[in-house]
XYZ file of N, CA and C in Angstrom:
510
model
N -33.108 73.816 29.489
C -32.690 74.924 28.645
C -32.400 74.407 27.243
N -32.804 75.190 26.260
C -32.573 74.824 24.867
C -31.134 75.139 24.472
N -30.734 74.568 23.363
C -29.401 74.819 22.823
C -29.513 75.382 21.419
N -28.435 75.956 20.940
C -28.404 76.426 19.548
C -28.776 75.276 18.625
N -29.613 75.598 17.643
C -30.016 74.597 16.663
C -31.275 73.828 17.031
N -31.710 73.919 18.296
C -32.946 73.242 18.695
C -34.128 73.893 17.988
N -35.108 73.071 17.657
C -36.340 73.568 17.056
C -37.503 73.263 17.989
N -38.320 74.281 18.212
C -39.495 74.152 19.071
C -40.642 74.918 18.427
N -41.842 74.630 18.890
C -43.001 75.402 18.460
C -43.217 76.471 19.525
N -43.158 77.719 19.110
C -43.291 78.842 20.035
C -44.585 79.590 19.723
N -45.598 79.323 20.524
C -46.887 79.995 20.367
C -47.355 80.018 18.935
N -47.949 81.136 18.547
C -48.450 81.220 17.175
C -47.389 81.715 16.184
N -46.120 81.689 16.605
C -45.013 81.967 15.680
C -44.634 80.691 14.933
N -45.110 79.558 15.443
C -44.856 78.287 14.793
C -43.490 77.718 15.119
N -43.015 76.903 14.214
C -41.742 76.235 14.382
C -40.610 77.255 14.334
N -39.780 77.260 15.373
C -38.682 78.212 15.468
C -37.384 77.469 15.784
N -36.300 77.982 15.231
C -34.975 77.437 15.532
C -34.223 78.410 16.428
N -33.622 77.873 17.475
C -32.804 78.691 18.371
C -31.485 78.973 17.653
N -31.246 80.250 17.386
C -30.011 80.649 16.715
C -28.911 80.981 17.714
N -29.319 81.501 18.877
C -28.322 81.895 19.863
C -28.987 82.050 21.229
N -28.175 82.030 22.263
C -28.615 82.325 23.629
C -27.701 83.437 24.100
N -28.288 84.603 24.414
C -27.470 85.778 24.648
C -28.178 86.787 25.540
N -27.417 87.792 25.938
C -27.977 88.966 26.598
C -28.058 90.019 25.495
N -29.268 90.343 25.042
C -29.400 91.266 23.906
C -28.896 92.672 24.222
N -28.433 93.346 23.201
C -27.888 94.698 23.352
C -28.975 95.719 23.689
N -30.235 95.400 23.451
C -31.304 96.356 23.732
C -31.659 96.440 25.220
N -31.093 95.564 26.048
C -31.361 95.601 27.489
C -30.526 96.690 28.158
N -31.065 97.237 29.238
C -30.326 98.247 30.000
C -29.091 97.624 30.629
N -28.082 98.456 30.848
C -26.869 97.978 31.523
C -27.228 97.441 32.894
N -26.599 96.343 33.274
C -26.858 95.733 34.562
C -27.937 94.664 34.514
N -28.684 94.637 33.432
C -29.711 93.610 33.266
C -29.085 92.463 32.477
N -28.783 91.399 33.139
C -28.068 90.284 32.521
C -29.011 89.121 32.176
N -30.220 89.442 31.753
C -31.216 88.424 31.429
C -30.862 87.729 30.121
N -30.834 86.407 30.170
C -30.570 85.619 28.964
C -31.828 85.502 28.116
N -31.635 85.591 26.817
C -32.726 85.447 25.856
C -32.349 84.399 24.817
N -33.371 83.734 24.301
C -33.189 82.919 23.102
C -33.391 83.853 21.918
N -32.494 83.776 20.974
C -32.667 84.455 19.700
C -33.143 83.367 18.741
N -34.383 83.523 18.240
C -34.982 82.463 17.426
C -35.487 83.021 16.102
N -35.512 82.137 15.118
C -36.040 82.483 13.810
C -37.163 81.504 13.500
N -38.305 82.062 13.104
C -39.471 81.247 12.760
C -39.314 80.686 11.356
N -39.783 79.472 11.161
C -39.728 78.879 9.816
C -40.712 79.566 8.884
N -41.675 80.283 9.457
C -42.679 80.971 8.646
C -42.184 82.354 8.232
N -41.472 83.027 9.114
C -40.960 84.363 8.834
C -39.472 84.390 9.149
N -38.677 83.916 8.227
C -37.238 83.786 8.467
C -36.512 85.128 8.478
N -37.202 86.214 8.113
C -36.557 87.535 8.099
C -36.519 88.168 9.486
N -37.475 87.781 10.324
C -37.552 88.370 11.655
C -36.848 87.514 12.693
N -36.374 88.163 13.749
C -35.735 87.458 14.855
C -36.599 87.669 16.090
N -36.881 86.593 16.779
C -37.649 86.653 18.017
C -36.681 86.589 19.184
N -36.895 87.462 20.160
C -36.107 87.409 21.382
C -37.045 86.984 22.500
N -36.751 85.843 23.087
C -37.614 85.257 24.110
C -36.793 85.065 25.380
N -37.235 85.669 26.496
C -36.502 85.462 27.746
C -36.433 83.970 28.084
N -35.253 83.501 28.460
C -35.071 82.089 28.806
C -35.970 81.718 29.988
N -36.019 82.595 30.992
C -36.887 82.332 32.146
C -38.345 82.386 31.721
N -39.040 81.306 31.931
C -40.460 81.231 31.606
C -40.768 80.826 30.179
N -39.743 80.636 29.367
C -39.967 80.317 27.956
C -40.656 78.968 27.772
N -40.361 78.016 28.655
C -40.919 76.666 28.495
C -42.439 76.671 28.511
N -43.040 77.635 29.216
C -44.495 77.724 29.293
C -45.116 78.090 27.948
N -44.339 78.742 27.092
C -44.852 79.218 25.814
C -44.370 78.365 24.639
N -43.589 77.340 24.938
C -43.006 76.502 23.891
C -43.420 75.056 24.094
N -43.339 74.329 22.998
C -43.547 72.886 23.073
C -42.683 72.234 22.012
N -42.410 70.955 22.229
C -41.672 70.210 21.216
C -42.566 70.024 20.000
N -41.955 69.985 18.853
C -42.700 69.680 17.628
C -43.168 68.226 17.715
N -44.274 67.954 17.052
C -44.742 66.570 17.022
C -43.682 65.717 16.335
N -43.674 64.421 16.628
C -42.689 63.559 15.976
C -43.261 63.027 14.655
N -42.436 62.333 13.913
C -42.822 61.846 12.584
C -44.028 60.924 12.645
N -44.091 60.057 13.654
C -45.237 59.149 13.779
C -46.527 59.926 14.035
N -46.460 60.934 14.894
C -47.649 61.753 15.168
C -48.083 62.519 13.920
N -47.118 63.012 13.172
C -47.419 63.744 11.941
C -48.094 62.823 10.931
N -47.527 61.644 10.774
C -48.089 60.654 9.846
C -49.511 60.280 10.255
N -49.716 60.080 11.541
C -51.037 59.708 12.057
C -52.054 60.826 11.825
N -51.636 62.067 12.017
C -52.529 63.203 11.784
C -53.046 63.222 10.353
N -52.164 62.958 9.423
C -52.557 62.967 8.008
C -53.389 61.731 7.680
N -52.929 60.565 8.115
C -53.631 59.316 7.794
C -55.032 59.247 8.378
N -55.225 59.872 9.530
C -56.517 59.775 10.206
C -57.322 61.069 10.109
N -57.059 61.827 9.058
C -57.734 63.116 8.890
C -59.249 62.951 8.765
N -59.671 61.829 8.204
C -61.114 61.606 8.051
C -61.814 61.453 9.399
N -61.093 61.038 10.417
C -61.673 60.826 11.740
C -61.653 62.081 12.613
N -60.918 63.098 12.199
C -60.837 64.328 12.977
C -62.146 65.096 12.901
N -62.466 65.766 14.012
C -63.705 66.540 14.042
C -63.605 67.766 13.146
N -64.767 68.275 12.813
C -64.860 69.531 12.078
C -65.435 70.546 13.051
N -64.760 71.670 13.216
C -65.235 72.703 14.126
C -66.481 73.372 13.562
N -67.377 73.717 14.450
C -68.567 74.470 14.081
C -68.184 75.943 14.121
N -67.764 76.450 12.992
C -67.293 77.828 12.907
C -68.464 78.704 12.465
N -68.810 79.680 13.295
C -69.925 80.556 12.916
C -69.566 81.385 11.688
N -70.581 81.921 11.047
C -70.335 82.760 9.875
C -70.116 84.202 10.305
N -69.435 84.930 9.476
C -69.245 86.354 9.723
C -68.181 86.659 10.757
N -68.356 87.794 11.424
C -67.347 88.301 12.363
C -67.129 87.390 13.568
N -68.124 86.621 13.959
C -67.992 85.727 15.107
C -66.988 84.607 14.834
N -66.763 84.321 13.566
C -65.837 83.248 13.186
C -64.414 83.568 13.630
N -64.051 84.824 13.543
C -62.669 85.220 13.822
C -62.227 84.823 15.226
N -63.063 85.044 16.218
C -62.697 84.717 17.602
C -62.446 83.225 17.765
N -63.279 82.406 17.141
C -63.130 80.948 17.225
C -61.821 80.513 16.565
N -61.579 81.037 15.384
C -60.389 80.668 14.616
C -59.111 81.129 15.319
N -59.094 82.375 15.779
C -57.907 82.941 16.427
C -57.555 82.166 17.688
N -58.556 81.715 18.430
C -58.301 80.959 19.658
C -57.543 79.665 19.349
N -57.916 78.978 18.284
C -57.237 77.736 17.886
C -55.808 78.049 17.438
N -55.651 79.104 16.663
C -54.328 79.481 16.168
C -53.414 79.878 17.328
N -53.938 80.579 18.325
C -53.122 80.972 19.484
C -52.581 79.749 20.219
N -53.415 78.733 20.389
C -52.958 77.521 21.089
C -51.954 76.756 20.240
N -52.131 76.768 18.934
C -51.216 76.139 17.971
C -50.809 74.717 18.360
N -51.783 73.870 18.573
C -51.541 72.449 18.819
C -51.884 71.711 17.539
N -50.973 70.878 17.068
C -51.096 70.262 15.751
C -52.448 69.585 15.501
N -52.962 68.752 16.410
C -54.264 68.126 16.126
C -55.393 69.149 15.959
N -55.383 70.192 16.784
C -56.404 71.233 16.674
C -56.233 72.014 15.370
N -54.999 72.267 14.999
C -54.744 72.997 13.754
C -55.218 72.187 12.548
N -55.021 70.866 12.598
C -55.490 70.024 11.499
C -57.016 70.070 11.427
N -57.686 70.065 12.583
C -59.150 70.186 12.605
C -59.579 71.536 12.021
N -58.846 72.587 12.337
C -59.159 73.914 11.820
C -58.982 73.954 10.307
N -57.883 73.415 9.816
C -57.641 73.379 8.373
C -58.758 72.591 7.691
N -59.087 71.444 8.245
C -60.166 70.613 7.687
C -61.487 71.393 7.671
N -61.777 72.091 8.768
C -63.024 72.848 8.880
C -63.085 73.985 7.862
N -61.990 74.753 7.756
C -61.971 75.869 6.821
C -62.006 75.388 5.369
N -61.325 74.288 5.094
C -61.371 73.740 3.730
C -62.776 73.226 3.399
N -63.481 72.707 4.399
C -64.863 72.258 4.191
C -65.753 73.450 3.858
N -65.587 74.531 4.619
C -66.362 75.745 4.344
C -66.059 76.252 2.937
N -64.791 76.233 2.572
C -64.379 76.703 1.246
C -65.012 75.851 0.150
N -65.000 74.527 0.325
C -65.587 73.622 -0.669
C -67.105 73.814 -0.760
N -67.748 73.995 0.383
C -69.195 74.206 0.410
C -69.561 75.501 -0.302
N -68.808 76.556 -0.008
C -69.063 77.852 -0.654
C -68.859 77.752 -2.169
N -67.814 77.045 -2.585
C -67.554 76.890 -4.019
C -68.687 76.112 -4.685
N -69.166 75.059 -4.025
C -70.261 74.255 -4.568
C -71.547 75.070 -4.703
N -71.700 76.061 -3.843
C -72.872 76.942 -3.881
C -72.662 78.127 -4.822
N -71.492 78.191 -5.447
C -71.181 79.293 -6.348
C -70.876 80.590 -5.615
N -70.469 80.459 -4.347
C -70.168 81.633 -3.534
C -68.674 81.729 -3.271
N -68.251 82.948 -2.924
C -66.841 83.166 -2.602
C -66.567 82.753 -1.163
N -65.328 82.380 -0.931
C -64.818 82.080 0.402
C -64.423 83.420 1.010
N -64.865 83.705 2.217
C -64.588 84.998 2.850
C -63.082 85.256 2.924
N -62.696 86.493 2.655
C -61.263 86.831 2.653
C -60.647 86.621 4.037
N -61.412 86.872 5.104
C -60.900 86.636 6.451
C -60.619 85.142 6.654
N -61.547 84.295 6.198
C -61.352 82.851 6.323
C -60.141 82.399 5.503
N -59.970 82.988 4.333
C -58.823 82.663 3.471
C -57.515 83.030 4.169
N -57.520 84.188 4.803
C -56.334 84.651 5.532
C -55.969 83.663 6.645
N -56.951 83.291 7.442
C -56.680 82.396 8.567
C -56.389 80.966 8.114
N -56.965 80.549 7.006
C -56.622 79.238 6.456
C -55.139 79.227 6.078
N -54.681 80.298 5.451
C -53.262 80.405 5.084
C -52.343 80.357 6.292
N -52.718 81.076 7.344
C -51.910 81.084 8.566
C -51.886 79.694 9.197
N -53.062 79.090 9.333
C -53.159 77.755 9.946
C -52.362 76.730 9.153
N -52.457 76.807 7.831
C -51.717 75.852 7.008
C -50.214 76.047 7.138
N -49.744 77.271 7.132
C -48.298 77.508 7.287
C -47.795 76.959 8.617
N -48.522 77.267 9.691
C -48.110 76.789 11.010
C -48.098 75.267 11.065
N -49.170 74.655 10.610
C -49.301 73.204 10.665
C -48.333 72.497 9.721
N -48.306 72.915 8.477
C -47.483 72.220 7.484
C -45.994 72.377 7.753
N -45.576 73.517 8.288
C -44.152 73.680 8.593
C -43.737 72.724 9.710
N -44.604 72.533 10.694
C -44.296 71.607 11.784
C -44.274 70.161 11.278
N -45.248 69.800 10.472
C -45.295 68.438 9.926
C -44.099 68.191 9.012
N -43.785 69.164 8.164
C -42.646 69.013 7.244
C -41.354 68.806 8.023
N -41.157 69.580 9.080
C -39.973 69.425 9.922
C -39.938 68.022 10.528
N -41.073 67.594 11.079
C -41.144 66.295 11.752
C -40.890 65.130 10.801
N -41.384 65.272 9.595
C -41.266 64.184 8.611
C -40.050 64.349 7.698
N -39.258 65.396 7.980
C -38.094 65.710 7.147
C -38.498 65.797 5.679
N -39.514 66.598 5.451
C -40.086 66.770 4.117
C -40.124 68.258 3.782
N -40.727 68.572 2.668
C -40.877 69.968 2.265
C -42.324 70.406 2.496
N -42.489 71.682 2.832
C -43.799 72.228 3.131
C -44.789 71.989 1.996
N -44.380 72.213 0.750
C -45.271 72.037 -0.396
C -45.735 70.589 -0.543
N -44.850 69.655 -0.248
C -45.201 68.238 -0.348
C -46.237 67.879 0.716
N -46.046 68.389 1.916
C -47.008 68.142 2.999
C -48.356 68.748 2.638
N -48.339 69.981 2.145
C -49.589 70.658 1.777
C -50.331 69.855 0.710
N -49.631 69.431 -0.320
C -50.261 68.635 -1.383
C -50.871 67.354 -0.829
N -50.156 66.711 0.068
C -50.645 65.453 0.642
C -51.905 65.675 1.478
N -51.896 66.701 2.317
C -53.064 66.980 3.157
C -54.255 67.355 2.287
N -54.041 68.214 1.308
C -55.139 68.614 0.423
C -55.664 67.411 -0.351
N -54.767 66.529 -0.763
C -55.189 65.305 -1.450
C -56.061 64.438 -0.540
N -55.634 64.276 0.716
C -56.427 63.496 1.680
C -57.793 64.141 1.900
N -57.802 65.456 2.042
C -59.063 66.165 2.265
C -59.981 66.088 1.047
N -59.402 66.101 -0.142
C -60.226 66.055 -1.363
C -60.941 64.715 -1.517
N -60.436 63.677 -0.846
C -61.076 62.363 -0.909
C -62.259 62.254 0.055
N -62.360 63.234 0.959
C -63.472 63.235 1.906
C -64.658 63.978 1.313
N -65.805 63.704 1.799
C -66.984 64.456 1.386
C -67.040 65.698 2.261
N -66.486 66.776 1.750
C -66.402 67.989 2.541
C -67.632 68.880 2.347
N -68.216 68.823 1.203
C -69.359 69.710 0.934
C -70.629 69.198 1.560
């Protein structure tokens, strides 16, 4: 069982902090089910209520600082996903985001940034759907890495983009 202040990755909500463990007021009388009250680092305005029973299946520990460092340092060795063009791309991208595993997310970010660089080199626009999902993937990934490395999200983003810019993406 988690405790107040614990941080975990909860599905595609990303890094979340447990604010409280309680029986929420929205439950019917007689239902004494415990819930985690959590706040996502991506959307700090919303509160997530997650039943304690079964929560472990949907949560994982954040990667540690060494894993985060390795992900960034070895970005050149990570695979690039073969993302189809057009509407078929969304299903591939959403599946990776749903799993929200840091190495896969880094591959997704690398893949989408490669597509973006290729499109720019061709004088074409980056699809708005791809831009949307790149933003989501980066927020999820960078917030977890920033937490693990005790850094700021913007610093992590700059570092990853710098590493990617040194690769031949186009």
